[in-house]
XYZ file of N, CA and C in Angstrom:
780
model
N -13.666 11.210 -63.308
C -14.359 11.707 -62.100
C -13.962 13.156 -61.868
N -14.957 14.003 -61.568
C -14.684 15.414 -61.362
C -14.036 15.635 -60.008
N -13.456 16.844 -59.856
C -12.781 17.189 -58.596
C -13.777 17.235 -57.448
N -15.014 17.726 -57.712
C -16.015 17.825 -56.651
C -16.453 16.445 -56.184
N -16.601 15.502 -57.129
C -17.006 14.138 -56.767
C -15.921 13.459 -55.949
N -14.672 13.684 -56.361
C -13.552 13.099 -55.608
C -13.501 13.632 -54.192
N -13.746 14.915 -54.026
C -13.731 15.530 -52.697
C -14.834 14.945 -51.826
N -16.021 14.711 -52.443
C -17.125 14.130 -51.681
C -16.798 12.729 -51.206
N -16.129 11.929 -52.078
C -15.764 10.556 -51.694
C -14.783 10.560 -50.532
N -13.790 11.471 -50.592
C -12.811 11.577 -49.518
C -13.492 11.960 -48.212
N -14.444 12.887 -48.289
C -15.180 13.321 -47.104
C -15.949 12.163 -46.488
N -16.582 11.360 -47.376
C -17.347 10.208 -46.873
C -16.429 9.212 -46.168
N -15.225 9.010 -46.702
C -14.264 8.078 -46.087
C -13.909 8.543 -44.685
N -13.634 9.852 -44.546
C -13.281 10.398 -43.230
C -14.436 10.263 -42.238
N -15.651 10.536 -42.709
C -16.815 10.421 -41.827
C -17.004 8.986 -41.373
N -16.883 8.049 -42.311
C -17.042 6.633 -41.967
C -15.962 6.193 -40.988
N -14.735 6.660 -41.241
C -13.643 6.319 -40.328
C -13.882 6.857 -38.932
N -14.398 8.092 -38.855
C -14.680 8.688 -37.548
C -15.754 7.916 -36.808
N -16.799 7.493 -37.517
C -17.873 6.729 -36.886
C -17.342 5.398 -36.360
N -16.504 4.740 -37.165
C -15.940 3.451 -36.745
C -15.067 3.611 -35.520
N -14.241 4.658 -35.502
C -13.370 4.902 -34.349
C -14.191 5.187 -33.103
N -15.258 5.983 -33.271
C -16.122 6.274 -32.126
C -16.773 5.022 -31.585
N -17.196 4.140 -32.482
C -17.815 2.893 -32.040
C -16.823 2.038 -31.267
N -15.573 1.988 -31.732
C -14.539 1.219 -31.032
C -14.304 1.779 -29.643
N -14.284 3.090 -29.517
C -14.076 3.707 -28.213
C -15.221 3.388 -27.265
N -16.439 3.412 -27.790
C -17.599 3.106 -26.961
C -17.565 1.670 -26.492
N -17.120 0.776 -27.366
C -17.048 -0.629 -26.991
C -15.918 -0.893 -26.022
N -14.801 -0.190 -26.192
C -13.629 -0.436 -25.362
C -13.752 0.203 -23.998
N -14.534 1.297 -23.893
C -14.631 2.028 -22.633
C -15.070 1.185 -21.463
N -16.257 0.567 -21.497
C -16.724 -0.197 -20.360
C -15.822 -1.363 -20.022
N -15.208 -2.009 -21.020
C -14.374 -3.178 -20.771
C -13.119 -2.812 -20.013
N -12.582 -1.621 -20.252
C -11.325 -1.243 -19.619
C -11.538 -0.566 -18.274
N -12.737 -0.037 -18.026
C -12.993 0.711 -16.800
C -13.786 -0.136 -15.823
N -13.160 -1.207 -15.317
C -13.845 -2.062 -14.364
C -13.073 -2.114 -13.051
N -13.713 -2.638 -12.018
C -13.058 -2.785 -10.721
C -11.926 -3.800 -10.849
N -10.754 -3.445 -10.378
C -9.595 -4.326 -10.495
C -8.822 -4.347 -9.185
N -7.894 -5.295 -9.052
C -7.057 -5.405 -7.858
C -5.614 -5.611 -8.283
N -4.705 -4.864 -7.638
C -3.285 -4.951 -7.928
C -2.503 -4.913 -6.622
N -1.401 -5.649 -6.539
C -0.579 -5.588 -5.330
C 0.379 -4.407 -5.373
N 0.781 -3.936 -4.204
C 1.871 -2.969 -4.124
C 3.162 -3.778 -4.083
N 3.850 -3.836 -5.210
C 5.016 -4.714 -5.320
C 4.566 -6.057 -5.852
N 4.779 -7.119 -5.065
C 4.387 -8.458 -5.469
C 3.508 -9.098 -4.413
N 2.698 -10.053 -4.853
C 1.893 -10.864 -3.948
C 2.426 -12.290 -4.060
N 3.376 -12.633 -3.195
C 4.062 -13.918 -3.294
C 3.285 -15.002 -2.554
N 3.300 -16.180 -3.109
C 2.626 -17.321 -2.492
C 3.198 -17.572 -1.089
N 2.306 -17.802 -0.133
C 2.725 -18.094 1.226
C 3.114 -16.884 2.047
N 3.053 -15.684 1.448
C 3.473 -14.479 2.151
C 2.318 -13.536 2.425
N 2.673 -12.301 2.723
C 1.703 -11.244 2.988
C 1.893 -10.143 1.946
N 0.833 -9.407 1.671
C 0.919 -8.363 0.643
C -0.073 -7.251 0.951
N 0.238 -6.076 0.424
C -0.715 -4.962 0.429
C -1.302 -4.864 -0.960
N -2.620 -4.919 -1.044
C -3.289 -4.884 -2.341
C -4.240 -3.691 -2.396
N -4.487 -3.199 -3.614
C -5.380 -2.051 -3.831
C -6.513 -2.445 -4.766
N -7.736 -2.201 -4.331
C -8.880 -2.339 -5.228
C -9.134 -0.972 -5.864
N -9.019 -0.926 -7.190
C -9.210 0.321 -7.928
C -10.618 0.362 -8.496
N -11.362 1.407 -8.130
C -12.771 1.506 -8.523
C -12.997 2.780 -9.326
N -13.195 2.676 -10.632
C -13.527 3.856 -11.443
C -15.035 4.103 -11.450
N -15.430 5.345 -11.588
C -16.843 5.689 -11.718
C -17.194 5.738 -13.209
N -18.169 4.923 -13.622
C -18.511 4.801 -15.042
C -19.748 5.602 -15.445
N -20.333 6.311 -14.512
C -21.569 7.032 -14.817
C -21.327 8.549 -14.795
N -21.974 9.238 -15.723
C -21.817 10.685 -15.808
C -22.726 11.439 -14.841
N -23.813 10.794 -14.407
C -24.796 11.488 -13.577
C -24.998 10.835 -12.213
N -24.099 9.916 -11.816
C -24.218 9.246 -10.520
C -22.830 9.058 -9.908
N -22.804 8.968 -8.580
C -21.555 8.748 -7.864
C -21.553 7.343 -7.260
N -20.379 6.741 -7.206
C -20.237 5.448 -6.535
C -20.186 5.677 -5.032
N -21.072 5.018 -4.293
C -21.164 5.268 -2.856
C -20.912 4.022 -2.014
N -20.687 2.879 -2.684
C -20.470 1.655 -1.914
C -19.706 0.629 -2.738
N -18.800 -0.093 -2.064
C -18.066 -1.185 -2.695
C -18.059 -2.370 -1.739
N -18.496 -3.527 -2.245
C -18.446 -4.771 -1.475
C -17.505 -5.739 -2.193
N -16.518 -6.235 -1.472
C -15.568 -7.194 -2.039
C -15.699 -8.505 -1.283
N -16.067 -9.560 -1.998
C -16.214 -10.888 -1.411
C -14.931 -11.687 -1.601
N -14.477 -12.323 -0.515
C -13.215 -13.056 -0.537
C -13.455 -14.521 -0.923
N -12.462 -15.125 -1.591
C -12.637 -16.509 -2.046
C -12.735 -17.485 -0.882
N -13.776 -18.323 -0.912
C -13.984 -19.292 0.165
C -13.042 -20.486 0.041
N -12.560 -20.772 -1.184
C -11.687 -21.927 -1.357
C -10.263 -21.664 -0.875
N -9.887 -20.396 -0.730
C -8.579 -20.027 -0.187
C -8.782 -18.897 0.831
N -9.286 -19.222 2.018
C -9.593 -18.181 3.008
C -8.351 -17.467 3.504
N -8.513 -16.182 3.807
C -7.421 -15.360 4.333
C -7.770 -14.969 5.769
N -6.910 -15.376 6.696
C -7.198 -15.129 8.106
C -6.876 -13.700 8.516
N -5.896 -13.086 7.860
C -5.473 -11.732 8.219
C -5.832 -10.755 7.108
N -6.750 -9.855 7.398
C -7.156 -8.805 6.454
C -7.297 -7.508 7.237
N -6.449 -6.534 6.926
C -6.480 -5.248 7.627
C -6.642 -4.118 6.626
N -7.749 -3.376 6.693
C -7.954 -2.261 5.760
C -7.209 -1.008 6.202
N -6.765 -0.245 5.233
C -6.188 1.073 5.501
C -7.319 2.098 5.471
N -7.370 3.005 6.443
C -8.448 3.998 6.449
C -8.468 4.812 5.152
N -9.676 5.051 4.640
C -9.870 5.871 3.445
C -10.755 7.042 3.846
N -10.258 8.281 3.751
C -11.066 9.443 4.151
C -12.403 9.484 3.421
N -13.479 9.692 4.180
C -14.807 9.783 3.591
C -15.510 8.459 3.406
N -14.917 7.368 3.929
C -15.516 6.050 3.766
C -15.498 5.282 5.085
N -16.638 4.656 5.406
C -16.708 3.709 6.518
C -16.312 2.322 6.012
N -15.652 1.537 6.874
C -15.177 0.215 6.466
C -15.721 -0.837 7.424
N -16.279 -1.895 6.872
C -16.776 -3.011 7.667
C -16.145 -4.306 7.183
N -15.539 -5.047 8.117
C -14.918 -6.331 7.806
C -15.804 -7.441 8.367
N -16.263 -8.333 7.495
C -17.141 -9.438 7.889
C -16.364 -10.745 7.907
N -16.503 -11.497 9.003
C -15.832 -12.797 9.131
C -16.867 -13.910 9.249
N -16.493 -15.086 8.755
C -17.344 -16.273 8.849
C -16.543 -17.433 9.429
N -17.269 -18.364 10.050
C -16.639 -19.569 10.571
C -16.144 -20.447 9.424
N -15.010 -21.066 9.641
C -14.427 -21.937 8.627
C -14.893 -23.370 8.824
N -15.221 -24.030 7.721
C -15.592 -25.441 7.802
C -14.389 -26.285 8.215
N -13.200 -25.847 7.778
C -11.962 -26.531 8.126
C -10.991 -25.508 8.694
N -10.647 -25.576 9.984
C -9.738 -24.598 10.598
C -8.383 -24.536 9.889
N -7.761 -23.353 9.957
C -6.447 -23.146 9.360
C -5.378 -23.148 10.441
N -4.169 -23.562 10.059
C -3.010 -23.485 10.935
C -2.127 -22.339 10.458
N -1.833 -21.391 11.349
C -1.012 -20.245 10.980
C -0.094 -19.884 12.140
N 1.222 -20.027 11.911
C 2.226 -19.696 12.924
C 1.979 -20.430 14.240
N 1.558 -21.684 14.130
C 1.331 -22.487 15.316
C -0.022 -22.286 15.962
N -0.850 -21.402 15.403
C -2.175 -21.130 15.961
C -3.267 -21.724 15.071
N -4.366 -22.094 15.674
C -5.518 -22.618 14.933
C -6.511 -21.487 14.669
N -6.795 -21.241 13.393
C -7.702 -20.172 12.981
C -9.048 -20.795 12.617
N -10.091 -20.372 13.307
C -11.419 -20.956 13.082
C -12.345 -20.063 12.258
N -11.925 -18.841 11.958
C -12.738 -17.946 11.136
C -11.836 -17.117 10.223
N -12.393 -16.670 9.132
C -11.640 -15.869 8.157
C -12.556 -14.809 7.571
N -11.943 -13.798 6.964
C -12.705 -12.700 6.373
C -13.439 -13.180 5.116
N -14.714 -12.909 5.065
C -15.516 -13.294 3.907
C -15.882 -12.103 3.029
N -15.876 -10.883 3.633
C -16.269 -9.703 2.860
C -15.758 -8.431 3.537
N -15.383 -7.464 2.704
C -15.051 -6.122 3.191
C -15.931 -5.132 2.436
N -16.569 -4.221 3.186
C -17.492 -3.259 2.588
C -17.057 -1.833 2.908
N -16.946 -1.017 1.876
C -16.656 0.412 2.031
C -17.923 1.195 1.681
N -18.328 2.114 2.562
C -19.525 2.926 2.327
C -19.175 4.398 2.478
N -19.516 5.200 1.476
C -19.197 6.629 1.501
C -19.997 7.332 2.586
N -19.325 8.227 3.306
C -19.991 8.976 4.369
C -20.345 10.387 3.937
N -19.830 10.838 2.788
C -20.090 12.205 2.336
C -19.264 13.182 3.144
N -19.877 14.296 3.536
C -19.151 15.292 4.316
C -18.197 16.090 3.463
N -17.080 16.514 4.071
C -16.137 17.399 3.399
C -15.449 16.723 2.220
N -15.323 15.389 2.257
C -14.607 14.693 1.188
C -15.472 14.431 -0.034
N -16.746 14.762 0.028
C -17.611 14.577 -1.124
C -18.393 13.275 -1.045
N -19.470 13.155 -1.839
C -20.349 11.984 -1.782
C -19.822 10.817 -2.605
N -18.777 10.176 -2.160
C -18.267 9.012 -2.878
C -17.374 9.372 -4.050
N -17.406 8.511 -5.075
C -16.560 8.676 -6.261
C -17.380 9.351 -7.349
N -16.989 10.549 -7.731
C -17.749 11.303 -8.715
C -17.453 10.892 -10.142
N -18.165 11.497 -11.073
C -17.980 11.214 -12.498
C -16.563 11.568 -12.931
N -15.955 10.684 -13.714
C -14.604 10.908 -14.208
C -13.532 10.726 -13.152
N -13.862 10.093 -12.026
C -12.905 9.877 -10.948
C -12.779 8.391 -10.621
N -11.720 8.060 -9.853
C -11.589 6.702 -9.338
C -11.053 6.784 -7.919
N -11.189 5.680 -7.198
C -10.720 5.610 -5.815
C -10.036 4.269 -5.599
N -8.968 4.269 -4.779
C -8.292 3.031 -4.424
C -8.589 2.684 -2.968
N -8.790 1.388 -2.720
C -9.107 0.893 -1.386
C -8.042 -0.132 -0.989
N -7.082 0.240 -0.123
C -5.964 -0.646 0.211
C -6.304 -1.623 1.338
N -5.727 -2.824 1.228
C -5.855 -3.860 2.248
C -4.509 -4.552 2.432
N -4.198 -4.911 3.668
C -3.068 -5.792 3.945
C -3.648 -7.183 4.169
N -3.193 -8.168 3.392
C -3.790 -9.504 3.435
C -2.727 -10.584 3.587
N -3.144 -11.710 4.161
C -2.264 -12.856 4.285
C -2.930 -13.921 5.158
N -2.383 -15.012 5.282
C -1.256 -15.517 4.535
C -1.773 -16.019 3.201
N -1.128 -15.608 2.102
C -1.586 -16.000 0.778
C -1.359 -17.488 0.567
N -2.231 -18.150 -0.189
C -2.092 -19.598 -0.394
C -0.829 -19.944 -1.169
N -0.328 -21.140 -0.909
C 0.857 -21.625 -1.620
C 0.489 -22.516 -2.798
N -0.775 -22.943 -2.852
C -1.202 -23.889 -3.886
C -2.135 -23.256 -4.913
N -2.007 -21.950 -5.124
C -2.851 -21.267 -6.110
C -2.022 -20.232 -6.860
N -2.403 -19.972 -8.104
C -1.717 -18.977 -8.927
C -2.431 -17.630 -8.928
N -3.673 -17.620 -8.458
C -4.434 -16.377 -8.430
C -5.585 -16.491 -7.440
N -6.095 -15.328 -7.040
C -7.266 -15.259 -6.184
C -8.315 -14.400 -6.885
N -9.556 -14.867 -6.893
C -10.652 -14.152 -7.547
C -11.539 -13.521 -6.474
N -11.714 -12.212 -6.572
C -12.573 -11.468 -5.645
C -13.794 -10.955 -6.416
N -14.975 -11.329 -5.972
C -16.183 -10.844 -6.615
C -16.633 -9.555 -5.922
N -16.896 -8.517 -6.728
C -17.166 -7.188 -6.180
C -18.505 -6.642 -6.667
N -19.148 -5.859 -5.801
C -20.389 -5.168 -6.142
C -20.169 -3.674 -5.980
N -20.466 -2.911 -7.036
C -20.307 -1.453 -7.038
C -21.690 -0.808 -7.062
N -21.980 0.000 -6.031
C -23.297 0.614 -5.909
C -23.217 2.122 -6.134
N -24.144 2.647 -6.960
C -24.226 4.080 -7.246
C -25.311 4.717 -6.380
N -25.269 6.054 -6.311
C -26.237 6.753 -5.450
C -27.652 6.731 -6.005
N -27.849 6.264 -7.252
C -29.198 6.101 -7.803
C -29.709 4.668 -7.617
N -29.029 3.917 -6.724
C -29.386 2.533 -6.358
C -28.968 1.500 -7.389
N -28.312 1.913 -8.469
C -27.829 0.945 -9.452
C -26.671 0.144 -8.858
N -26.686 -1.161 -9.097
C -25.624 -2.044 -8.616
C -24.986 -2.754 -9.808
N -23.667 -2.596 -9.946
C -22.923 -3.290 -10.999
C -22.181 -4.447 -10.338
N -22.436 -5.656 -10.858
C -21.886 -6.863 -10.256
C -20.661 -7.322 -11.041
N -19.483 -7.090 -10.475
C -18.231 -7.519 -11.092
C -17.901 -8.919 -10.564
N -18.558 -9.927 -11.153
C -18.480 -11.278 -10.581
C -18.163 -12.357 -11.617
N -18.028 -11.985 -12.874
C -17.810 -12.995 -13.918
C -16.336 -13.400 -13.971
N -16.086 -14.698 -13.918
C -14.719 -15.203 -13.954
C -14.286 -15.438 -15.403
N -13.084 -15.019 -15.707
C -12.552 -15.176 -17.067
C -12.100 -16.618 -17.280
N -12.321 -17.119 -18.482
C -11.873 -18.454 -18.845
C -10.649 -18.354 -19.735
N -9.717 -19.270 -19.535
C -8.463 -19.237 -20.296
C -8.737 -19.392 -21.788
N -8.169 -18.485 -22.554
C -8.334 -18.529 -23.993
C -9.592 -17.853 -24.511
N -10.476 -17.446 -23.601
C -11.725 -16.799 -24.016
C -11.605 -15.284 -23.864
N -12.530 -14.569 -24.487
C -12.544 -13.125 -24.364
C -12.944 -12.708 -22.951
N -12.507 -11.520 -22.558
C -12.848 -11.024 -21.240
C -14.353 -10.797 -21.146
N -14.992 -11.250 -20.055
C -16.448 -11.039 -19.917
C -16.786 -9.567 -19.735
N -18.059 -9.258 -19.835
C -18.506 -7.863 -19.731
C -18.281 -7.290 -18.330
N -18.455 -8.116 -17.310
C -18.288 -7.654 -15.921
C -17.321 -8.582 -15.183
N -16.037 -8.507 -15.529
C -15.068 -9.437 -14.943
C -14.821 -9.182 -13.458
N -14.629 -10.258 -12.721
C -14.289 -10.146 -11.302
C -12.826 -9.753 -11.158
N -12.459 -8.968 -10.152
C -11.053 -8.625 -9.915
C -10.236 -9.892 -9.617
N -9.063 -9.985 -10.233
C -8.205 -11.166 -10.069
C -6.822 -10.710 -9.597
N -6.369 -11.315 -8.489
C -5.039 -11.031 -7.956
C -4.090 -12.143 -8.374
N -3.090 -11.806 -9.189
C -2.100 -12.777 -9.628
C -1.048 -12.978 -8.538
N -0.735 -14.238 -8.243
C 0.259 -14.562 -7.229
C 1.573 -14.947 -7.899
N 2.664 -14.515 -7.293
C 3.993 -14.825 -7.819
C 4.625 -15.933 -6.990
N 5.751 -16.443 -7.476
C 6.449 -17.531 -6.776
C 6.919 -17.065 -5.404
N 6.957 -18.009 -4.471
C 7.401 -17.686 -3.113
C 8.836 -17.197 -3.136
N 9.121 -16.164 -2.321
C 10.462 -15.574 -2.289
C 11.254 -15.971 -1.061
N 10.587 -16.524 -0.047
C 11.289 -16.928 1.172
C 11.546 -15.799 2.135
N 11.002 -14.601 1.874
C 11.235 -13.470 2.779
C 9.985 -13.128 3.586
N 9.029 -14.058 3.677
C 7.856 -13.834 4.503
C 8.144 -14.174 5.951
N 7.092 -14.322 6.759
C 7.270 -14.660 8.158
C 7.919 -16.033 8.256
N 8.946 -16.156 9.104
C 9.592 -17.436 9.329
C 10.653 -17.765 8.318
N 10.857 -16.932 7.310
C 11.848 -17.205 6.287
C 13.100 -16.396 6.498
N 14.031 -16.533 5.530
C 15.215 -15.698 5.548
C 16.383 -16.261 6.319
N 16.424 -17.614 6.599
C 17.543 -18.179 7.337
C 18.842 -18.023 6.564
N 18.800 -18.306 5.280
C 20.005 -18.178 4.468
C 20.461 -16.735 4.403
N 19.513 -15.815 4.271
C 19.868 -14.402 4.232
C 20.497 -13.963 5.544
N 19.969 -14.497 6.666
C 20.519 -14.130 7.966
C 21.953 -14.622 8.087
N 22.199 -15.880 7.629
C 23.562 -16.416 7.689
C 24.501 -15.584 6.835
N 24.027 -15.185 5.653
C 24.856 -14.354 4.773
C 25.163 -13.015 5.430
N 24.136 -12.428 6.077
C 24.339 -11.141 6.750
C 25.360 -11.271 7.881
N 25.271 -12.392 8.656
C 26.225 -12.595 9.737
C 27.640 -12.767 9.196
N 27.748 -13.514 8.077
C 29.066 -13.697 7.474
C 29.639 -12.368 6.999
N 28.780 -11.555 6.394
C 29.236 -10.241 5.941
C 29.659 -9.371 7.115
N 28.908 -9.471 8.227
C 29.256 -8.682 9.413
C 30.607 -9.119 9.962
N 30.835 -10.453 10.002
C 32.126 -10.960 10.484
C 33.258 -10.487 9.599
N 33.038 -10.543 8.270
C 34.053 -10.080 7.326
C 34.334 -8.606 7.511
N 33.259 -7.815 7.719
C 33.436 -6.380 7.931
C 34.259 -6.108 9.189
N 33.982 -6.887 10.271
C 34.747 -6.716 11.505
C 36.209 -7.036 11.277
N 36.477 -8.138 10.532
C 37.860 -8.522 10.257
C 38.562 -7.459 9.429
N 37.848 -6.956 8.420
C 38.442 -5.904 7.588
C 38.725 -4.659 8.420
N 37.802 -4.370 9.351
C 37.991 -3.184 10.202
C 39.217 -3.353 11.090
N 39.360 -4.564 11.703
C 40.516 -4.823 12.567
C 41.804 -4.756 11.781
N 41.787 -5.343 10.547
C 42.979 -5.314 9.708
C 43.352 -3.893 9.343
N 42.332 -3.101 8.995
C 42.592 -1.708 8.636
C 43.127 -0.937 9.832
N 42.621 -1.255 11.039
C 43.082 -0.577 12.238
C 44.541 -0.923 12.527
N 44.881 -2.232 12.343
C 46.269 -2.650 12.569
C 47.200 -1.981 11.584
N 46.778 -1.950 10.323
C 47.607 -1.302 9.296
C 47.789 0.169 9.605
N 46.712 0.819 10.055
C 46.792 2.232 10.383
C 47.732 2.466 11.561
N 47.646 1.564 12.577
C 48.511 1.708 13.748
C 49.970 1.529 13.360
N 50.245 0.505 12.519
C 51.618 0.282 12.067
C 52.123 1.473 11.282
N 51.261 2.025 10.459
C 51.649 3.189 9.670
C 51.959 4.381 10.579
N 51.141 4.539 11.631
C 51.380 5.638 12.569
C 52.695 5.458 13.302
N 53.001 4.208 13.741
C 54.269 3.947 14.425
C 55.450 4.237 13.518
N 55.342 3.812 12.249
C 56.426 4.056 11.296
C 56.630 5.547 11.084
N 55.504 6.277 10.996
C 55.611 7.721 10.795
C 56.282 8.393 11.993
N 55.938 7.929 13.219
C 56.545 8.505 14.422
C 58.039 8.245 14.458
N 58.435 7.003 14.107
C 59.868 6.668 14.105
C 60.625 7.511 13.097
N 60.088 7.666 11.920
C 60.736 8.473 10.880
C 60.894 9.915 11.334
N 59.836 10.431 11.973
C 59.898 11.807 12.439
C 60.994 11.992 13.492
N 61.126 11.004 14.397
C 62.151 11.104 15.428
C 63.556 11.082 14.822
N 63.770 10.163 13.855
C 65.088 10.075 13.208
C 65.432 11.379 12.513
N 64.462 11.917 11.784
C 64.717 13.165 11.069
C 64.985 14.306 12.045
N 64.323 14.274 13.199
C 64.555 15.309 14.208
C 65.964 15.248 14.758
N 66.422 14.035 15.062
C 67.800 13.876 15.584
C 68.833 14.326 14.566
N 68.612 13.925 13.294
C 69.541 14.341 12.232
C 69.584 15.856 12.130
N 68.385 16.468 12.239
C 68.346 17.931 12.163
C 69.126 18.568 13.306
N 69.024 18.005 14.517
C 69.764 18.556 15.662
C 71.263 18.425 15.456
N 71.698 17.236 14.983
C 73.134 17.025 14.741
C 73.663 18.012 13.725
N 72.878 18.186 12.642
C 73.330 19.128 11.611
C 73.402 20.538 12.171
N 72.427 20.897 13.013
C 72.427 22.230 13.600
C 73.637 22.440 14.507
N 73.958 21.457 15.357
C 75.139 21.569 16.229
C 76.407 21.679 15.410
N 76.496 20.855 14.351
C 77.690 20.905 13.492
C 77.823 22.268 12.857
N 76.715 22.854 12.450
C 76.767 24.172 11.833
C 77.240 25.227 12.820
N 76.784 25.170 14.049
C 77.211 26.134 15.066
C 78.699 25.996 15.334
N 79.146 24.758 15.459
C 80.575 24.524 15.718
C 81.426 25.042 14.580
N 81.004 24.810 13.381
C 81.760 25.292 12.218
C 81.830 26.806 12.219
N 80.703 27.461 12.585
C 80.708 28.918 12.614
C 81.657 29.454 13.668
N 81.721 28.808 14.827
C 82.626 29.258 15.888
C 84.080 29.120 15.438
N 84.406 27.982 14.845
C 85.800 27.751 14.388
C 86.183 28.739 13.298
N 85.258 29.024 12.401
C 85.562 29.954 11.319
C 85.799 31.347 11.857
N 85.055 31.752 12.909
C 85.248 33.069 13.503
C 86.612 33.182 14.185
N 87.065 32.150 14.860
C 88.372 32.187 15.520
C 89.498 32.304 14.505
N 89.391 31.629 13.384
C 90.438 31.684 12.362
C 90.580 33.097 11.785
N 89.420 33.765 11.613
C 89.505 35.118 11.079
C 90.176 36.030 12.093
N 89.827 35.834 13.366
C 90.428 36.693 14.410
C 91.931 36.466 14.501
N 92.396 35.233 14.287
C 93.816 34.951 14.319
C 94.474 35.560 13.111
């Protein structure tokens, strides 16, 4: 094979490799850039958490101007508080519950079914632009104790009226769907939610008592040390006076002997 033919084959390999890599990137892009939800810290079962819905803009010529997040009806959340997002209006929708919830001794007859963010434009810009993303924080609770995750179905609307429905639920062992719904993973209960922490409180009280005892002991030791120091100083002072008097007396006697 000639050198020119070999060079052409190498060139073809590089071109084919580049095309394959580009195809992989195109396929991977939409799958990785979807609406998702993550907690700040942990979302423990039976507790409260702050969660963020992350919304990337997938279009080069349109802006995202609306996000609707639907809450799971099988595990209703009675407390949902949105954090203000500059440039966005927020609407919280509640529905009556078929079965009332008990929370902190109170009966809850309705729960949040949907939260909607709508871009207002103005100084902050018309929603989420190309190549940008936005986070939408919520404080939610009380999280269920009998579930490992919560599925939120979301709708993303662009300014050209296109609506992307992130509503497909993933099945265990299967590939991720094209438009997966945001999923919040729940962790094991920690006991530090509302009404918890009795053991921690007892430990804190025990530590406080120990600290007080150590403080009193240190104070007593310091006082004893101060008394000992005062006594030593007094003894040394008396000895110094005696030595001084003896020295004066010796000097007087020595002077008389010389005069004699």
